[in-house]
């Protein structure tokens, strides 16, 4: 079993694993922590719960698109996979920008 991870077949999900770990876990933990701590520090309410929801939705859609189409590109190398992967990255970036805007307006 340990030899399997050293073969080519054992590494085909490395990019998806990185997206899930860094964006899906680490970023969302930090977002939740900041959404909780910033209003406590600034003694003000969060600027917009609606923007927080939109940010969360966009981040999840972008993450899913990037995971799925990175896997599709790795498995079949179809031409449209890169386009949808980039679209996922753009949606992900938009979610990050909305999060940042919402957080900065909360100070």
N, C-alpha and C. Protein backbone atom coordinates (compact mmCIF):
# COMPACT_ATOMS: atom_id res chain seq x y z
N UNK A 1 0.82 -1.20 0.00
CA UNK A 1 0.00 0.00 0.00
C UNK A 1 0.86 1.25 0.00
N UNK A 2 1.96 1.27 0.74
CA UNK A 2 2.81 2.46 0.76
C UNK A 2 3.53 2.64 -0.58
N UNK A 3 3.77 1.54 -1.31
CA UNK A 3 4.41 1.67 -2.62
C UNK A 3 3.47 2.31 -3.63
N UNK A 4 2.15 2.17 -3.43
CA UNK A 4 1.18 2.73 -4.36
C UNK A 4 1.29 4.25 -4.41
N UNK A 5 1.56 4.89 -3.29
CA UNK A 5 1.62 6.35 -3.27
C UNK A 5 2.83 6.88 -4.03
N UNK A 6 3.80 6.04 -4.32
CA UNK A 6 4.98 6.46 -5.06
C UNK A 6 4.85 6.22 -6.56
N UNK A 7 3.76 5.63 -6.97
CA UNK A 7 3.55 5.41 -8.40
C UNK A 7 2.82 6.60 -9.00
N UNK A 8 2.76 6.63 -10.30
CA UNK A 8 2.06 7.72 -10.98
C UNK A 8 0.58 7.73 -10.62
N UNK A 9 -0.01 6.55 -10.47
CA UNK A 9 -1.43 6.48 -10.14
C UNK A 9 -1.72 7.03 -8.75
N UNK A 10 -0.75 7.02 -7.88
CA UNK A 10 -0.97 7.49 -6.52
C UNK A 10 -0.94 9.00 -6.39
N UNK A 11 -0.55 9.70 -7.45
CA UNK A 11 -0.41 11.16 -7.37
C UNK A 11 -1.41 11.92 -8.22
N UNK A 12 -2.39 11.29 -8.79
CA UNK A 12 -3.26 11.98 -9.73
C UNK A 12 -4.25 12.91 -9.04
N UNK A 13 -4.39 12.84 -7.73
CA UNK A 13 -5.30 13.73 -7.02
C UNK A 13 -4.58 14.76 -6.16
N UNK A 14 -3.30 14.99 -6.40
CA UNK A 14 -2.56 15.94 -5.57
C UNK A 14 -3.11 17.36 -5.66
N UNK A 15 -3.43 17.83 -6.85
CA UNK A 15 -3.94 19.20 -7.01
C UNK A 15 -5.30 19.34 -6.34
N UNK A 16 -6.17 18.35 -6.49
CA UNK A 16 -7.48 18.40 -5.85
C UNK A 16 -7.34 18.41 -4.34
N UNK A 17 -6.41 17.61 -3.86
CA UNK A 17 -6.16 17.56 -2.42
C UNK A 17 -5.70 18.91 -1.91
N UNK A 18 -4.85 19.58 -2.67
CA UNK A 18 -4.37 20.91 -2.27
C UNK A 18 -5.51 21.93 -2.25
N UNK A 19 -6.39 21.89 -3.25
CA UNK A 19 -7.53 22.80 -3.27
C UNK A 19 -8.44 22.57 -2.07
N UNK A 20 -8.74 21.31 -1.79
CA UNK A 20 -9.64 21.00 -0.68
C UNK A 20 -9.00 21.41 0.64
N UNK A 21 -7.72 21.13 0.81
CA UNK A 21 -7.05 21.45 2.06
C UNK A 21 -6.90 22.94 2.27
N UNK A 22 -6.34 23.63 1.29
CA UNK A 22 -6.04 25.05 1.47
C UNK A 22 -7.28 25.94 1.38
N UNK A 23 -8.10 25.72 0.38
CA UNK A 23 -9.28 26.57 0.22
C UNK A 23 -10.43 26.06 1.07
N UNK A 24 -10.71 24.79 0.97
CA UNK A 24 -11.88 24.23 1.63
C UNK A 24 -11.77 24.11 3.12
N UNK A 25 -10.58 23.99 3.65
CA UNK A 25 -10.46 23.82 5.10
C UNK A 25 -9.80 25.04 5.74
N UNK A 26 -8.58 25.32 5.36
CA UNK A 26 -7.82 26.39 6.01
C UNK A 26 -8.50 27.74 5.82
N UNK A 27 -8.86 28.06 4.59
CA UNK A 27 -9.49 29.37 4.33
C UNK A 27 -10.83 29.49 5.05
N UNK A 28 -11.64 28.46 5.01
CA UNK A 28 -12.95 28.56 5.65
C UNK A 28 -12.84 28.65 7.17
N UNK A 29 -11.86 27.99 7.75
CA UNK A 29 -11.63 28.13 9.19
C UNK A 29 -11.23 29.56 9.51
N UNK A 30 -10.33 30.13 8.72
CA UNK A 30 -9.92 31.53 8.94
C UNK A 30 -11.07 32.50 8.72
N UNK A 31 -11.90 32.25 7.71
CA UNK A 31 -13.05 33.13 7.46
C UNK A 31 -13.99 33.11 8.65
N UNK A 32 -14.31 31.94 9.14
CA UNK A 32 -15.19 31.83 10.29
C UNK A 32 -14.61 32.51 11.52
N UNK A 33 -13.33 32.30 11.74
CA UNK A 33 -12.66 32.93 12.88
C UNK A 33 -12.68 34.45 12.75
N UNK A 34 -12.37 34.97 11.58
CA UNK A 34 -12.36 36.42 11.38
C UNK A 34 -13.76 37.01 11.46
N UNK A 35 -14.75 36.31 10.91
CA UNK A 35 -16.12 36.80 11.02
C UNK A 35 -16.60 36.83 12.47
N UNK A 36 -16.01 36.00 13.31
CA UNK A 36 -16.37 36.00 14.72
C UNK A 36 -15.57 37.05 15.50
N UNK A 37 -14.26 37.15 15.24
CA UNK A 37 -13.37 37.99 16.04
C UNK A 37 -13.46 39.47 15.68
N UNK A 38 -13.56 39.79 14.40
CA UNK A 38 -13.55 41.20 13.98
C UNK A 38 -14.69 42.00 14.62
N UNK A 39 -15.92 41.51 14.63
CA UNK A 39 -16.96 42.28 15.33
C UNK A 39 -16.70 42.43 16.83
N UNK A 40 -16.06 41.44 17.44
CA UNK A 40 -15.73 41.56 18.86
C UNK A 40 -14.68 42.64 19.10
N UNK A 41 -13.69 42.68 18.24
CA UNK A 41 -12.60 43.66 18.39
C UNK A 41 -13.09 45.07 18.08
N UNK A 42 -13.87 45.21 17.02
CA UNK A 42 -14.29 46.54 16.59
C UNK A 42 -15.53 47.05 17.33
N UNK A 43 -16.15 46.22 18.14
CA UNK A 43 -17.38 46.57 18.86
C UNK A 43 -18.48 47.02 17.91
N UNK A 44 -18.49 46.48 16.72
CA UNK A 44 -19.52 46.75 15.72
C UNK A 44 -20.00 45.43 15.16
N UNK A 45 -21.21 45.45 14.61
CA UNK A 45 -21.71 44.24 13.95
C UNK A 45 -21.02 44.05 12.61
N UNK A 46 -21.12 42.85 12.10
CA UNK A 46 -20.60 42.57 10.77
C UNK A 46 -21.34 43.44 9.77
N UNK A 47 -20.62 43.96 8.79
CA UNK A 47 -21.20 44.89 7.83
C UNK A 47 -22.43 44.30 7.14
N UNK A 48 -22.32 43.09 6.62
CA UNK A 48 -23.44 42.50 5.89
C UNK A 48 -23.41 40.98 5.99
N UNK A 49 -24.46 40.42 6.56
CA UNK A 49 -24.59 38.96 6.58
C UNK A 49 -24.89 38.43 5.18
N UNK A 50 -25.57 39.24 4.37
CA UNK A 50 -25.87 38.84 3.00
C UNK A 50 -24.58 38.66 2.19
N UNK A 51 -23.64 39.62 2.34
CA UNK A 51 -22.36 39.48 1.65
C UNK A 51 -21.58 38.27 2.15
N UNK A 52 -21.70 37.97 3.44
CA UNK A 52 -21.03 36.78 3.98
C UNK A 52 -21.59 35.51 3.33
N UNK A 53 -22.91 35.47 3.14
CA UNK A 53 -23.53 34.32 2.48
C UNK A 53 -23.09 34.22 1.03
N UNK A 54 -23.09 35.35 0.32
CA UNK A 54 -22.67 35.35 -1.08
C UNK A 54 -21.22 34.90 -1.21
N UNK A 55 -20.38 35.38 -0.33
CA UNK A 55 -18.98 35.00 -0.34
C UNK A 55 -18.84 33.49 -0.13
N UNK A 56 -19.56 32.96 0.84
CA UNK A 56 -19.51 31.54 1.14
C UNK A 56 -19.98 30.71 -0.06
N UNK A 57 -21.06 31.13 -0.69
CA UNK A 57 -21.60 30.41 -1.84
C UNK A 57 -20.62 30.45 -3.01
N UNK A 58 -20.09 31.64 -3.30
CA UNK A 58 -19.14 31.76 -4.41
C UNK A 58 -17.87 30.95 -4.15
N UNK A 59 -17.38 30.96 -2.92
CA UNK A 59 -16.18 30.18 -2.61
C UNK A 59 -16.43 28.69 -2.80
N UNK A 60 -17.60 28.21 -2.41
CA UNK A 60 -17.90 26.80 -2.59
C UNK A 60 -18.07 26.42 -4.06
N UNK A 61 -18.75 27.28 -4.83
CA UNK A 61 -18.92 27.00 -6.26
C UNK A 61 -17.56 27.00 -6.95
N UNK A 62 -16.73 28.00 -6.67
CA UNK A 62 -15.41 28.06 -7.28
C UNK A 62 -14.55 26.86 -6.91
N UNK A 63 -14.60 26.47 -5.65
CA UNK A 63 -13.82 25.32 -5.19
C UNK A 63 -14.27 24.04 -5.90
N UNK A 64 -15.57 23.84 -5.99
CA UNK A 64 -16.08 22.64 -6.65
C UNK A 64 -15.69 22.61 -8.13
N UNK A 65 -15.84 23.76 -8.81
CA UNK A 65 -15.45 23.81 -10.23
C UNK A 65 -13.97 23.48 -10.40
N UNK A 66 -13.14 24.05 -9.55
CA UNK A 66 -11.70 23.80 -9.68
C UNK A 66 -11.35 22.34 -9.40
N UNK A 67 -11.96 21.76 -8.41
CA UNK A 67 -11.68 20.36 -8.08
C UNK A 67 -12.13 19.44 -9.21
N UNK A 68 -13.37 19.61 -9.65
CA UNK A 68 -13.92 18.72 -10.68
C UNK A 68 -13.14 18.84 -11.99
N UNK A 69 -12.89 20.07 -12.44
CA UNK A 69 -12.27 20.21 -13.75
C UNK A 69 -10.76 20.01 -13.73
N UNK A 70 -10.13 20.12 -12.58
CA UNK A 70 -8.73 19.71 -12.48
C UNK A 70 -8.64 18.19 -12.59
N UNK A 71 -9.59 17.50 -11.98
CA UNK A 71 -9.62 16.04 -12.09
C UNK A 71 -9.95 15.61 -13.51
N UNK A 72 -10.91 16.30 -14.15
CA UNK A 72 -11.27 15.96 -15.54
C UNK A 72 -10.07 16.16 -16.45
N UNK A 73 -9.36 17.26 -16.27
CA UNK A 73 -8.18 17.51 -17.11
C UNK A 73 -7.10 16.46 -16.87
N UNK A 74 -6.93 16.05 -15.61
CA UNK A 74 -5.93 15.04 -15.30
C UNK A 74 -6.28 13.67 -15.85
N UNK A 75 -7.56 13.37 -15.90
CA UNK A 75 -7.98 12.05 -16.37
C UNK A 75 -8.10 11.95 -17.88
N UNK A 76 -8.62 13.02 -18.51
CA UNK A 76 -8.91 12.89 -19.93
C UNK A 76 -8.24 13.95 -20.80
N UNK A 77 -7.71 14.99 -20.19
CA UNK A 77 -7.02 16.06 -20.92
C UNK A 77 -7.89 16.68 -22.00
N UNK A 78 -9.17 16.92 -21.68
CA UNK A 78 -10.07 17.58 -22.64
C UNK A 78 -9.79 19.08 -22.64
N UNK A 79 -10.10 19.73 -23.74
CA UNK A 79 -9.73 21.13 -23.90
C UNK A 79 -10.57 22.08 -23.05
N UNK A 80 -11.83 21.76 -22.83
CA UNK A 80 -12.69 22.68 -22.08
C UNK A 80 -12.42 22.66 -20.57
N UNK A 81 -11.68 21.70 -20.07
CA UNK A 81 -11.44 21.59 -18.63
C UNK A 81 -10.67 22.79 -18.10
N UNK A 82 -9.70 23.27 -18.86
CA UNK A 82 -8.92 24.43 -18.42
C UNK A 82 -9.78 25.68 -18.34
N UNK A 83 -10.71 25.82 -19.26
CA UNK A 83 -11.61 26.99 -19.26
C UNK A 83 -12.47 27.00 -18.01
N UNK A 84 -13.07 25.86 -17.68
CA UNK A 84 -13.90 25.79 -16.49
C UNK A 84 -13.08 25.87 -15.21
N UNK A 85 -11.85 25.39 -15.27
CA UNK A 85 -10.95 25.52 -14.12
C UNK A 85 -10.64 26.99 -13.87
N UNK A 86 -10.39 27.75 -14.94
CA UNK A 86 -10.16 29.19 -14.79
C UNK A 86 -11.41 29.91 -14.30
N UNK A 87 -12.57 29.50 -14.80
CA UNK A 87 -13.83 30.08 -14.33
C UNK A 87 -13.99 29.84 -12.83
N UNK A 88 -13.66 28.65 -12.38
CA UNK A 88 -13.69 28.37 -10.94
C UNK A 88 -12.75 29.27 -10.17
N UNK A 89 -11.57 29.52 -10.72
CA UNK A 89 -10.61 30.42 -10.07
C UNK A 89 -11.12 31.84 -10.00
N UNK A 90 -11.79 32.29 -11.07
CA UNK A 90 -12.35 33.64 -11.07
C UNK A 90 -13.47 33.76 -10.04
N UNK A 91 -14.34 32.76 -9.98
CA UNK A 91 -15.42 32.77 -8.98
C UNK A 91 -14.84 32.72 -7.58
N UNK A 92 -13.81 31.93 -7.39
CA UNK A 92 -13.14 31.84 -6.09
C UNK A 92 -12.55 33.19 -5.69
N UNK A 93 -11.90 33.85 -6.63
CA UNK A 93 -11.32 35.17 -6.37
C UNK A 93 -12.40 36.18 -6.03
N UNK A 94 -13.52 36.13 -6.73
CA UNK A 94 -14.63 37.03 -6.44
C UNK A 94 -15.15 36.80 -5.02
N UNK A 95 -15.23 35.54 -4.60
CA UNK A 95 -15.63 35.23 -3.22
C UNK A 95 -14.66 35.79 -2.20
N UNK A 96 -13.35 35.68 -2.50
CA UNK A 96 -12.34 36.25 -1.61
C UNK A 96 -12.47 37.77 -1.52
N UNK A 97 -12.70 38.42 -2.66
CA UNK A 97 -12.82 39.88 -2.67
C UNK A 97 -14.05 40.35 -1.89
N UNK A 98 -15.16 39.64 -2.04
CA UNK A 98 -16.37 39.99 -1.28
C UNK A 98 -16.11 39.80 0.21
N UNK A 99 -15.43 38.73 0.57
CA UNK A 99 -15.08 38.50 1.98
C UNK A 99 -14.23 39.65 2.51
N UNK A 100 -13.20 40.02 1.76
CA UNK A 100 -12.32 41.11 2.20
C UNK A 100 -13.05 42.42 2.33
N UNK A 101 -13.91 42.73 1.36
CA UNK A 101 -14.70 43.97 1.42
C UNK A 101 -15.61 43.97 2.64
N UNK A 102 -16.28 42.88 2.87
CA UNK A 102 -17.20 42.78 4.00
C UNK A 102 -16.44 42.92 5.32
N UNK A 103 -15.27 42.35 5.39
CA UNK A 103 -14.49 42.43 6.62
C UNK A 103 -13.95 43.82 6.85
N UNK A 104 -13.44 44.45 5.80
CA UNK A 104 -12.93 45.80 5.95
C UNK A 104 -14.02 46.81 6.31
N UNK A 105 -15.21 46.62 5.78
CA UNK A 105 -16.32 47.53 6.12
C UNK A 105 -16.82 47.29 7.54
N UNK A 106 -16.44 46.18 8.15
CA UNK A 106 -16.87 45.88 9.51
C UNK A 106 -16.05 46.62 10.57
N UNK A 107 -14.93 47.23 10.19
CA UNK A 107 -14.11 47.97 11.14
C UNK A 107 -14.64 49.35 11.36
